[in-house]
Every structure is written in structure tokens, then in C-alpha cells.
XYZ file of C-alpha atoms in Angstrom:
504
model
C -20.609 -85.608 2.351
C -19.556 -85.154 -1.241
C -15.690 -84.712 -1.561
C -13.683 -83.855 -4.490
C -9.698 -82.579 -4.760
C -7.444 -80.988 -7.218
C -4.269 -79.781 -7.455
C -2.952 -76.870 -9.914
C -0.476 -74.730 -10.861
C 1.704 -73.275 -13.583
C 5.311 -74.735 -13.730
C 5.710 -73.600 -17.801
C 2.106 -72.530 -17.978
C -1.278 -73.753 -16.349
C -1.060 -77.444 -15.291
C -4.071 -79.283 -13.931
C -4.700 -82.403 -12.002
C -8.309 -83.431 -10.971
C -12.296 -83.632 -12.495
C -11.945 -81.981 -15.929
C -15.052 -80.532 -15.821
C -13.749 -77.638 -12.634
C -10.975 -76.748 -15.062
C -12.169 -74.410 -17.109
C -14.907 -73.063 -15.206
C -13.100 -72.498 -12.090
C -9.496 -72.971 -11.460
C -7.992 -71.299 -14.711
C -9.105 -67.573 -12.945
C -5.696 -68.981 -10.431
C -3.754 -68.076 -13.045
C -3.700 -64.435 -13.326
C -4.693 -63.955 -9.446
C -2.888 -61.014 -7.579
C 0.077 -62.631 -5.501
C 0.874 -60.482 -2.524
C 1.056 -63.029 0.653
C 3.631 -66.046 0.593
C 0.631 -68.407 1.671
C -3.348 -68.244 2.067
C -6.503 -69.931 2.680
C -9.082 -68.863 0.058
C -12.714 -70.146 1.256
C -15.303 -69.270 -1.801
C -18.949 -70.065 -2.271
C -20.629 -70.947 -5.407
C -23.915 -72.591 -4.735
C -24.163 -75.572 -3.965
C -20.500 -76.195 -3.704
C -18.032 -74.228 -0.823
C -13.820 -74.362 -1.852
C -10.903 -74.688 -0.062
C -7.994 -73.447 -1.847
C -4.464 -73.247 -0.502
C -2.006 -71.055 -2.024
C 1.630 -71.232 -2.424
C 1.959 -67.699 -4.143
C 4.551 -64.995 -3.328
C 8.185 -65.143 -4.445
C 7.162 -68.859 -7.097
C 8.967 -68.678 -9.920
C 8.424 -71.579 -12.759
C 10.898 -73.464 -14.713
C 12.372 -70.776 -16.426
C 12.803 -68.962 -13.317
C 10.019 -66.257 -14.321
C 7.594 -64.941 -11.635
C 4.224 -64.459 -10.139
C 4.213 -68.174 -10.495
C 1.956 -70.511 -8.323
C 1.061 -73.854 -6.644
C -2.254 -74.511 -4.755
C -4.144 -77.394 -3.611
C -8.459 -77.223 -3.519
C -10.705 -79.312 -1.550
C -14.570 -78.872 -2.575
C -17.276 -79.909 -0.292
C -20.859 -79.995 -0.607
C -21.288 -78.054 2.623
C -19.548 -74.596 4.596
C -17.266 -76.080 6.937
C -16.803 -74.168 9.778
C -12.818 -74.722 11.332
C -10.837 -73.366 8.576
C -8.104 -72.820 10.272
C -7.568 -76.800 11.294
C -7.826 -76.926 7.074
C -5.513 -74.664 6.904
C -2.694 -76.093 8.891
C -3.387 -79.810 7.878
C -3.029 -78.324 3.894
C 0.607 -76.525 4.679
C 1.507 -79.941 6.330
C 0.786 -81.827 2.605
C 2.632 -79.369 1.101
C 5.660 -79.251 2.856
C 5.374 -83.448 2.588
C 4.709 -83.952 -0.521
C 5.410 -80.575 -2.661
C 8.138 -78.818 -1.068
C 11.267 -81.088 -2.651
C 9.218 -82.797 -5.854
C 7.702 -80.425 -7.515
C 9.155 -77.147 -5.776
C 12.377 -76.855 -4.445
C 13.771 -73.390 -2.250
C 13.953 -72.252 1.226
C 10.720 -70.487 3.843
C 8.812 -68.259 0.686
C 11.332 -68.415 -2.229
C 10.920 -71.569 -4.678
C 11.016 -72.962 -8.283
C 9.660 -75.307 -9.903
C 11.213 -78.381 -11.306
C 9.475 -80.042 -13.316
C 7.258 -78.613 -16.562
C 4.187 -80.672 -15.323
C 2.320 -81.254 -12.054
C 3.611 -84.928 -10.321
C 0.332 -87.526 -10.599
C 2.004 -89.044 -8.162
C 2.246 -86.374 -5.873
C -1.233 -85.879 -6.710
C -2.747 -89.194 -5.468
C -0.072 -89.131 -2.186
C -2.200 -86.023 -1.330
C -5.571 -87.288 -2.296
C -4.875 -90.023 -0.264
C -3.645 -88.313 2.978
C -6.462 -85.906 2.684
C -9.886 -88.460 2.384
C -7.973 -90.679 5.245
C -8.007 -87.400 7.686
C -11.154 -85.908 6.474
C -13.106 -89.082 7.129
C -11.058 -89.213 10.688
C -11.456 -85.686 11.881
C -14.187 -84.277 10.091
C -18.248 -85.299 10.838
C -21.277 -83.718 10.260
C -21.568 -81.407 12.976
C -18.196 -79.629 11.427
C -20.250 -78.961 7.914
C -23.423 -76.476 7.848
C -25.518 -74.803 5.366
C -25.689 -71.297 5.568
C -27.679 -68.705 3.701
C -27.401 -65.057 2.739
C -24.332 -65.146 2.064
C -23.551 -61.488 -0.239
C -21.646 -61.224 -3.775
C -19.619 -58.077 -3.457
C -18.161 -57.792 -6.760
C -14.312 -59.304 -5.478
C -14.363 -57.583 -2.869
C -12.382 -60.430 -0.491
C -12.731 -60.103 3.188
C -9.151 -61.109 5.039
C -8.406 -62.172 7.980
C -5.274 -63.389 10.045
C -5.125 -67.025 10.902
C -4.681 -65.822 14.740
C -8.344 -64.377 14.052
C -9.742 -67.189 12.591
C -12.725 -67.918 14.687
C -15.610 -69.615 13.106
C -17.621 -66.722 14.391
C -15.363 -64.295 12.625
C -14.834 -66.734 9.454
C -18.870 -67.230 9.209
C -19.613 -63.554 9.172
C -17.146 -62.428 6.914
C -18.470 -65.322 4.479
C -21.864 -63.831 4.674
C -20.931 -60.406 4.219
C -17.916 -61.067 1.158
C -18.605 -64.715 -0.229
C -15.262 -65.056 -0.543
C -12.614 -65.201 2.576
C -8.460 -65.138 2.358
C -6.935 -66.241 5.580
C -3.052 -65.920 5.907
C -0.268 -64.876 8.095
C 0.637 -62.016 6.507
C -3.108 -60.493 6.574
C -3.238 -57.555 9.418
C -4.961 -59.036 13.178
C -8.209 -57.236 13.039
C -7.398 -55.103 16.081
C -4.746 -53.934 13.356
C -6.913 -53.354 10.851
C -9.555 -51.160 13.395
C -6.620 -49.373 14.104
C -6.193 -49.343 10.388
C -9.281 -47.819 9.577
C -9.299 -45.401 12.593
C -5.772 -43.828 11.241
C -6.929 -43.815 7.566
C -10.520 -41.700 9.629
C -8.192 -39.367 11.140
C -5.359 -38.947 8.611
C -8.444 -38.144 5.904
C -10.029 -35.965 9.109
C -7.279 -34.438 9.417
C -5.688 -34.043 5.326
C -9.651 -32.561 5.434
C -9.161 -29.774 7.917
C -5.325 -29.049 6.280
C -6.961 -28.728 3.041
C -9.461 -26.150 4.467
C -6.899 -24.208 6.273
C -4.707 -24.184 3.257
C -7.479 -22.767 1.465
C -8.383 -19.951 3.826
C -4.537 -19.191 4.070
C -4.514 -18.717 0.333
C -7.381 -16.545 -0.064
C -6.094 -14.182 3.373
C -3.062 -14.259 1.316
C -4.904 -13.142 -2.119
C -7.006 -10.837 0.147
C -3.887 -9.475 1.729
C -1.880 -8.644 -1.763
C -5.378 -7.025 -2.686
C -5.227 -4.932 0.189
C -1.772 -3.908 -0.043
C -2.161 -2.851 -3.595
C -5.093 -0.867 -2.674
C -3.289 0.513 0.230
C -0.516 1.160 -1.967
C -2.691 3.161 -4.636
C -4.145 5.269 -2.529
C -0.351 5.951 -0.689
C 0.114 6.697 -4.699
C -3.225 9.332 -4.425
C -1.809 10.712 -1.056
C 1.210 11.869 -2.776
C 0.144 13.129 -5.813
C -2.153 15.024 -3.726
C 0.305 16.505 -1.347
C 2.188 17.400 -4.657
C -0.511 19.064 -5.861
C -1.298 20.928 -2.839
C 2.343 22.239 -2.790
C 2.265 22.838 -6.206
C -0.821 25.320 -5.428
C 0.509 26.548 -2.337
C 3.668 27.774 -4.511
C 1.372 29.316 -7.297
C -0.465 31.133 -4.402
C 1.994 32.532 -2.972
C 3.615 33.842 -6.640
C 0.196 35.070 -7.232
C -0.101 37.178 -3.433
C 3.558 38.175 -3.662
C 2.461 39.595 -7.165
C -0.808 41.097 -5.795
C 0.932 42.384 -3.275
C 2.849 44.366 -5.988
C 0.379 45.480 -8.201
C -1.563 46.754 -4.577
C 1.106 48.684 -3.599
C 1.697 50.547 -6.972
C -1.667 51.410 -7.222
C -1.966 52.956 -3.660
C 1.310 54.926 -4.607
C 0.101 55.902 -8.266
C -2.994 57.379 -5.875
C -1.440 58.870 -3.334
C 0.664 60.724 -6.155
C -2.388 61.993 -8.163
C -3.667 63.420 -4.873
C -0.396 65.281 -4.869
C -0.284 66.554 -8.407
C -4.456 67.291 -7.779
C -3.055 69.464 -4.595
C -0.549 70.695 -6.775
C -2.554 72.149 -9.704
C -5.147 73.248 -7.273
C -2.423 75.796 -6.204
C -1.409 76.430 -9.298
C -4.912 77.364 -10.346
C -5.227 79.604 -7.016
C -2.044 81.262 -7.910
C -3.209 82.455 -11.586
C -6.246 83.777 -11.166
C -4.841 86.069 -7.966
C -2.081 87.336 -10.510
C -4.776 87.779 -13.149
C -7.160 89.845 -11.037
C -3.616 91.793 -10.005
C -2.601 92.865 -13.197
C -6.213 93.044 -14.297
C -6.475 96.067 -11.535
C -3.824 97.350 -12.609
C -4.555 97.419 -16.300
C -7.875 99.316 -15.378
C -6.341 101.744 -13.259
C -3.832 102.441 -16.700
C -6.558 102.257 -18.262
C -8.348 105.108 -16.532
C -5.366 107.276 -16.954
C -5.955 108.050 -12.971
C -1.915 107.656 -11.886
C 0.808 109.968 -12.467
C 3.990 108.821 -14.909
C 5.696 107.879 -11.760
C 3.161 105.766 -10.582
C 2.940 104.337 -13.970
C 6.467 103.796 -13.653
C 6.380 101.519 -10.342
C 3.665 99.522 -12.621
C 5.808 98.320 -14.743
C 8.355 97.376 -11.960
C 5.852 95.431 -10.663
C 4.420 93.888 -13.965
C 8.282 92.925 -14.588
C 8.615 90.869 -10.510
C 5.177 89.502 -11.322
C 6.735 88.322 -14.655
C 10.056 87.181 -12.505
C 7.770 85.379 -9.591
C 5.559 83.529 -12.369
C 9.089 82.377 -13.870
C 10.557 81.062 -10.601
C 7.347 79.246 -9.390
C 7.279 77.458 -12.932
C 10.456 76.609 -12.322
C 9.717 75.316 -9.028
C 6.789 73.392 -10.013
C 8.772 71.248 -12.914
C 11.661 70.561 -10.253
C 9.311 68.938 -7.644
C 7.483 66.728 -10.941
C 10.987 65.934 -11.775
C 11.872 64.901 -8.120
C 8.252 62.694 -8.389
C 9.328 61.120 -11.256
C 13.058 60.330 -10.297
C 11.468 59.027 -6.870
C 8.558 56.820 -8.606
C 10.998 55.014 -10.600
C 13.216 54.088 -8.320
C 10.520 52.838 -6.142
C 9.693 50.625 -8.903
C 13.389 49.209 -9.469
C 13.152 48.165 -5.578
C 9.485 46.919 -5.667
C 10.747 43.529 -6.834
C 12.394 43.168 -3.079
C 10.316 44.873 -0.762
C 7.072 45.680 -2.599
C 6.345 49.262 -3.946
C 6.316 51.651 -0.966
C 3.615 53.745 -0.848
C 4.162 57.367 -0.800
C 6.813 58.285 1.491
C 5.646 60.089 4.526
C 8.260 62.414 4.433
C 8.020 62.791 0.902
C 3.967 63.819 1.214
C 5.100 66.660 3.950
C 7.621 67.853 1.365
C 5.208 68.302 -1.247
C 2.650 69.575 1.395
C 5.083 72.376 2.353
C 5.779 73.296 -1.178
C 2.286 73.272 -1.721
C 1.482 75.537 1.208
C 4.324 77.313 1.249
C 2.463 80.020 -0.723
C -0.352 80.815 1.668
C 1.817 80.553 4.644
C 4.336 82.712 2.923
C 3.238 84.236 -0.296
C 5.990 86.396 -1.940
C 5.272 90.255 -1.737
C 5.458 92.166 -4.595
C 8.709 93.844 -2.820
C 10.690 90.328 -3.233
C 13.368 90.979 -5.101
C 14.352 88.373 -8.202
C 17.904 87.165 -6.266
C 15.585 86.721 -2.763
C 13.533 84.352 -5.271
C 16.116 82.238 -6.820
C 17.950 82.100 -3.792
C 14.594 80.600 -2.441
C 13.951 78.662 -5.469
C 17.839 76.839 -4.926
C 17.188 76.129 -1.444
C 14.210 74.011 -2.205
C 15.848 72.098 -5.083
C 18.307 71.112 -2.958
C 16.165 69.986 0.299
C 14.162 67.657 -2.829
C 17.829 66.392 -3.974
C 17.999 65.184 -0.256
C 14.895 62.886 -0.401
C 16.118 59.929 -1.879
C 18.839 59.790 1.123
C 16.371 60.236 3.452
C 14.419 57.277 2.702
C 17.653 55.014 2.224
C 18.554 56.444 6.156
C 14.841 56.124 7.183
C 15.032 52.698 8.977
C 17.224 54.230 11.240
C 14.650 55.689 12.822
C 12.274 52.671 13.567
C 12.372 51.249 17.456
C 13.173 47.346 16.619
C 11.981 46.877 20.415
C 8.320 47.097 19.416
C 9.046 44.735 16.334
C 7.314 41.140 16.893
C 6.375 38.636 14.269
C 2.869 38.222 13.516
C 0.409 35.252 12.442
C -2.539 37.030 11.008
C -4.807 33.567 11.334
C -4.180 33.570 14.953
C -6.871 34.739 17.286
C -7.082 35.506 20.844
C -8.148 31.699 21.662
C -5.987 30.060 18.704
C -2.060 30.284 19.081
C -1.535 27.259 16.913
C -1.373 26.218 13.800
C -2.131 22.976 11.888
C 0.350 20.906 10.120
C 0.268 21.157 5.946
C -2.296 24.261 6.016
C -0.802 27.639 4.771
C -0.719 31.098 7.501
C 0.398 34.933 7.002
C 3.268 35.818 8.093
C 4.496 39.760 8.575
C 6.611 42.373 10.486
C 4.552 44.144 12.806
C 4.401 47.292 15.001
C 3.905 45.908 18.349
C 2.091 49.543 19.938
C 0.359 50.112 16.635
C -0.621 46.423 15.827
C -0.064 46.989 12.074
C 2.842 45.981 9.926
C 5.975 47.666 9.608
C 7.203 49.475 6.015
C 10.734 50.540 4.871
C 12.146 47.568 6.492
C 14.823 45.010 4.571
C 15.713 41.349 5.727
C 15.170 38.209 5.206
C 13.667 35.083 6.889
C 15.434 32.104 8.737
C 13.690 28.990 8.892
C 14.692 25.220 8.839
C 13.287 23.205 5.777
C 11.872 20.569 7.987
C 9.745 22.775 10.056
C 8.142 25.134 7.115
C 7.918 25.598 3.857
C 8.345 29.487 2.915
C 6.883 31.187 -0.231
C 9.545 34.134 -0.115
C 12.126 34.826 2.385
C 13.132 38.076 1.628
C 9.518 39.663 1.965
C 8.246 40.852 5.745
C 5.109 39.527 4.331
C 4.978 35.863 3.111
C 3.202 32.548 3.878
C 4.752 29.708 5.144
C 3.145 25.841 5.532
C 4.351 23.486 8.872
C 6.104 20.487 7.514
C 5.482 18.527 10.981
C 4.196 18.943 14.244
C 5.715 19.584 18.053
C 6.011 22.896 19.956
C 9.645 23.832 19.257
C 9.379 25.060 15.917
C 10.926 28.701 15.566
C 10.658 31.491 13.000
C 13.560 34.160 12.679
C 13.654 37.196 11.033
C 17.055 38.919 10.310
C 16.270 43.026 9.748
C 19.556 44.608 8.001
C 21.561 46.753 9.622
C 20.257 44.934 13.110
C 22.683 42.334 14.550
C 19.637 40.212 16.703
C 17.257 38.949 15.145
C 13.254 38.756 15.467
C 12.283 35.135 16.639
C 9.003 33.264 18.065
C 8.302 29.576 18.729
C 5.537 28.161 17.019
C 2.888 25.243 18.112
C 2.065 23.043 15.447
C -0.225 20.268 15.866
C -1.674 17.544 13.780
């Protein structure tokens, strides 16, 4: 067995003691070493030649009181030998004999050096100590050869002196080449537990990191889908804008239709008249023409005595007076037409134009036939005719009372308010979509005219296109079976009402 020891350190820089030719080559590296533990056993291998270094490291400060300072003591052998940790403790005993007080003074991990150069004195003490209990304690059954032993690029296997088998210190020399036994290293049960911790916590910061990630994109996907949502809540009501915009214009558009239709039918009903009218007219001048015609001949012929001829002129002059009168007669009821069919039109704006009154059509149909039931003799006399002729301008002065007093008449009992969508298996309507809406004849089942009012609704059951018509639309703002419609006819205290189904 081949035995060689040094000593080394840096007190004010590296200091040496031992063969110069390991200086260099192997203990300088000490030097800038990483200093974590307070004291360790290093074991290296470098073919043929195994080391035992022991470190005085952590909390070494040199002369000048700087750190990371260091003091360590090497034995090389020839051979691996196998109980380390007996090395171990018979190194910290040299140390605290012959170190610890000469060359290093402190307390337990914290000490300084004291001199600028390593002690040859101390040196050979522990040279000495060393080959004495080496060559007592040590044979050759304590030193082997072992192979395959790896090189894993300082990588340093550690173990705790409690742990320091020489199974345990073997393998980890085979597997690192390079072994640091200490105190301070974790007990390997520590270090599985270690390992296992570092597993889970990196299982674990694995799985958080992947939940993390799916949170964020829910949360990406969930602001995408609310901003969708929210764009087409944008649509919706621009839409239902739109709609009410259009249900307004259609309305304005029927309410104006409505106009225009009832003008017409009255502008009809009055030509009908006025054809009626001239018809009568025509009838009337082509009896007086073949009248005085006959009589003209009979002149003519010289037949009739001057007495006769005498009551011919009388009558020539009442045919003259009758044609007068019944012109007379004929402007006053065009004048009562006109007066009538422009008052109709200042009151359309309210209730529509009224079509020809029915009382107004039997007026003109008496006038009209007035002649055939009672056409004036030729014995009338003038003041019979203008008393006639009087009479009838003032029954046609009446009409425009009448049809202000017409409503009077009406029976409000058989009034009901009607929905002209609803059918006989239907008595609902649908929220948002537009229905008819009138004043109807309950007996006749048709709607009423010459009636004024107006609607009563609330504004969160319908929306109305024109509450002072009998015939309007109106649009269900929400849904239930309690919404009511009112109508309020003037002149009528109660008014018209009927509860209305609306559904979704």
C-alpha cells in the first residue's frame, strides 16, 4: 500500500504542503470550490490513485478576515478503501488536535486564520499521527479495486455520514466518481422524500398550469360570447325599432287610406245623386216641350177660339213660373251638396269622411221623386209654388243639424269592440304583432259610423296607432290575460271595454 499526504489551504492565498508534483495538477481546483457545508469528506477517483480529502469550508475566513476561505487535509492511496466514514472521524480528530488553535482559531464552524502560511510543523504532527494509525487500523482486506466506476461531468453524489455504508459509499462511487460525505448532507430517506415532493410539486405546478390555461381560454371564450351575445342584443333592438318604426308608418299610411277610401265612396255616392238628379231634370223638359209643342200646333191650326187662346197663354206663363221655381229648387239642393261635402271634409281629419248620409240620400230621393209622386198641375198657382219651394229650402237648412244630433239615435247596447284577426277558434293575440281594431254593430256584425270618442289604453299593454279613430291598430307590448281595451263614445258616460289574451 502506497501512501502519500498533503495538507492545503489559503490563509492570504493558496498555500501548499506535500509532493510538488499533486500541486498543480490536483489540489489548486480547492481553491475556487463551492463552500456550502461547514465540513466534508470528498472521496475522488483518478486512475490509479483514490483521494481522501477533508474539508474545513463554510464560515473560513483568511488573514484579512475575507471569506469563502478554506483548510483541508488529503490522504491518497493506491487502492478504494471501503470505511470512509472511520476516515472521516479519525481526520476531524487531527484537525481539532493539531489545526483548530495553530493555524485556525474560532468557535464550532466560524474561524480565521492566523498565520499567512500553512505550519510545517503542523504538517509533519499530522503526517505522523496519520501513517502510525493507518498502518494500525488499516490492512488489506479494508482496500479494493473496483471498476466501472462513471465520470458524470461534476455531478457529486452526497451522502450523510449516518448513511455511510460501504454498500451505499461503493455504489455511489460507481455511479458519480466522486462522493461528498458530511453532516449537513440530507439522510437519504430525506432526499427520497426529496425527490418524491419535487415529483409531486412539478405533478402538481403541471396540472395548475393546465387548469390555468383552460381557465384563460373559458375566460377568452366567455368575453367572446358575451360580445356576440351582446351584438346580436344590439340587432334585437334595432330590429324591434325598426319594426315599430314600420308599424307607425303603417298605420299613418291605413289611417290615410282610410281617408282617401271614404272620400271616394262619398264623391260616388254623390255623382249617383246628381246622375238621379239630371235624369229628372231631363224627364221634366222634354214633358214641358211636348206640352207647349201641342199647344203651339193646336195655335198653329187656328182650331181654338180667342178665349181658348187666352187660357194658353195663362198656361204658357205657370209653365214659365213652374220651370223658374224648379230651377230654383234644383241650385238650392247643389248648394246644400256642396255646403254638406265640405264640411264633411273639415271633419274627415277626426273621424274619416262619412259617406253619404243616409238621411241625406232620402232627402235628395224625395226631391227627386217628388215630381212623379206629386207633379204640379197646370192649375198650381205661382204663391202654392214658392210656398212649396220655401218649405223645402228650409227642411235642406235642417240637414246639417240632423247629422250633428244623429248619434242620438244609435243603441250603445249592441256596441262591442271588435278584433277583425280573430276567428271563431282564435280569441288571442300574439305579443309584438299588429291587429284591427273597430266599433262594431253587435246585431249587424259591421262597424258603426257617425260615432266620436276616443280610445283608453295603458302604454304597457299596447301600442295604439290613433286613439281618436273607431278604427285603428294597436300592437301588445307583453303578455298575460288581463289586458283591457276601453273605448269612451261622447256624449256616453260608460264606456266600451273587453279583456284581451295575449300570449307569447
Amino acid at each position: 500500500m502506497q501512501l502519500e499526504i498533503y495538507i492545503h489551504g489559503n490563509p492570504r492565498g493558496f498555500s501548499y504542503l506535500g509532493p510538488a508534483n499533486e500541486k498543480d495538477s490536483f489540489f489548486q481546483r480547492f481553491y475556487n470550490r463551492s463552500k456550502s457545508v461547514g465540513k466534508e469528506l470528498i472521496i475522488e477517483s483518478a486512475q490509479p490513485y483514490f483521494y481522501y480529502t477533508f474539508l474545513l469550508c463554510k464560515n473560513v475566513l483568511d488573514t484579512n478576515g475575507r471569506p469563502n476561505s478554506y483548510f483541508g487535509i488529503t490522504i491518497r492511496f493506491d487502492a478504494y478503501y471501503k470505511s470512509a466514514a472511520n476516515l472521516y472521524t479519525l481526520l476531524d480528530t487531527l484537525c481539532n488536535k493539531w489545526v483548530i488553535g495553530n493555524l485556525l482559531r474560532g468557535g464550532k464552524d466560524n474561524y480565521q486564520y492566523v498565520s499567512y502560511e500553512l505550519s510545517q510543523n503542523v504538517y509533519e504532527n499530522i503526517q505522523t499521527d496519520l501513517v502510525g494509525w493507518i498502518s494500525r487500523a488499516i490492512d488489506d482486506t479494508d482496500l479494493l479495486n473496483i471498476q466501472n466506476i462513471s465520470s458524470t461531468n461534476n455531478q457529486v453524489g452526497k451522502l450523510n455520514l449516518i448513511d455511510c455504508s460501504s454498500d451505499n459509499i461503493r455504489k455511489y462511487m460507481q455511479k458519480y466518481g466522486e462522493i461528498s460525505i458530511s453532516p449537513d448532507h440530507l439522510l437519504l430517506r430525506e432526499s427520497e422524500h426529496e425527490k418524491r415532493i419535487q415529483t409531486l410539486n412539478r405533478q402538481w405546478t403541471d396540472k395548475l398550469n393546465d387548469l390555468q390555461n383552460k381557465h384563460d381560454a373559458a375566460i377568452s371564450n366567455a368575453q367572446g360570447l358575451n360580445g356576440t351575445i351582446q351584438a346580436l342584443q344590439d340587432q334585437l333592438s334595432q330590429a324591434q325599432n325598426n319594426l315599430l318604426q314600420i308599424q307607425k308608418e303603417y298605420d299613418d299610411y291605413k289611417s290615410k287610406n282610410n281617408l282617401s277610401y271614404n272620400i271616394i265612396n262619398g264623391l260616388k255616392e254623390e255623382k249617383q245623386a246628381l246622375l238621379k238628379l239630371a235624369d229628372f231634370v231631363d224627364s221634366l223638359g222634354i214633358e214641358q216641350s211636348k206640352i207647349h209643342g201641342d199647344q203651339r200646333k193646336n195655335s198653329f191650326h187656328g182650331n181654338r177660339n180667342n178665349d181658348r187662346n187666352k187660357q194658353d197663354e195663362d198656361d204658357d206663363v205657370l209653365d214659365f213660373n213652374i220651370k223658374r221655381y224648379l230651377l230654383y229648387i234644383i241650385l238650392a239642393i247643389v248648394l246644400v251638396l256642396i255646403v254638406w261635402f265640405l264640411f264633411s271634409l273639415n271633419d274627415c281629419s277626426n273621424k274619416g269622411f262619412s259617406s253619404f248620409r243616409e238621411e241625406d240620400k232620402t232627402r235628395v230621393a224625395e226631391v227627386v221623386e217628388q215630381p212623379k209622386e206629386s207633379p204640379i198641375s197646370e192649375k198650381e198657382t205661382t204663391k202654392e209654388a214658392e210656398q212649396k219651394t220655401e218649405g223645402i229650402l228650409a227642411d235642406d237648412e235642417n240637414v246639417e243639424s240632423d247629422k250633428v244630433n244623429k248619434t242620438g239615435t244609435i243603441d250603445y247596447n249592441t256596441l262591442i269592440i271588435n278584433v277583425a284577426e280573430f276567428t271563431k277558434g282564435i280569441k288571442y293575440m300574439t305579443k309584438n304583432s299588429a291587429y284591427t281594431i273597430s266599433i262594431c254593430d253587435n246585431l249587424k256584425f259591421k262597424p258603426v259610423e257617425g260615432i266620436k270618442g276616443c280610445w283608453k289604453i295603458q302604454d304597457s299593454d299596447f301600442y295604439i296607432g290613433n286613439p281618436n279613430s273607431t278604427e285603428t291598430t294597436i300592437t301588445p307590448r307583453r303578455s298575460g290575460n288581463d289586458l283591457e281595451l276601453q273605448f269612451f263614445v261622447d256624449g256616453y258616460g260608460t264606456p266600451l271595454k273587453r279583456t284581451i289574451v295575449v300570449k307569447e
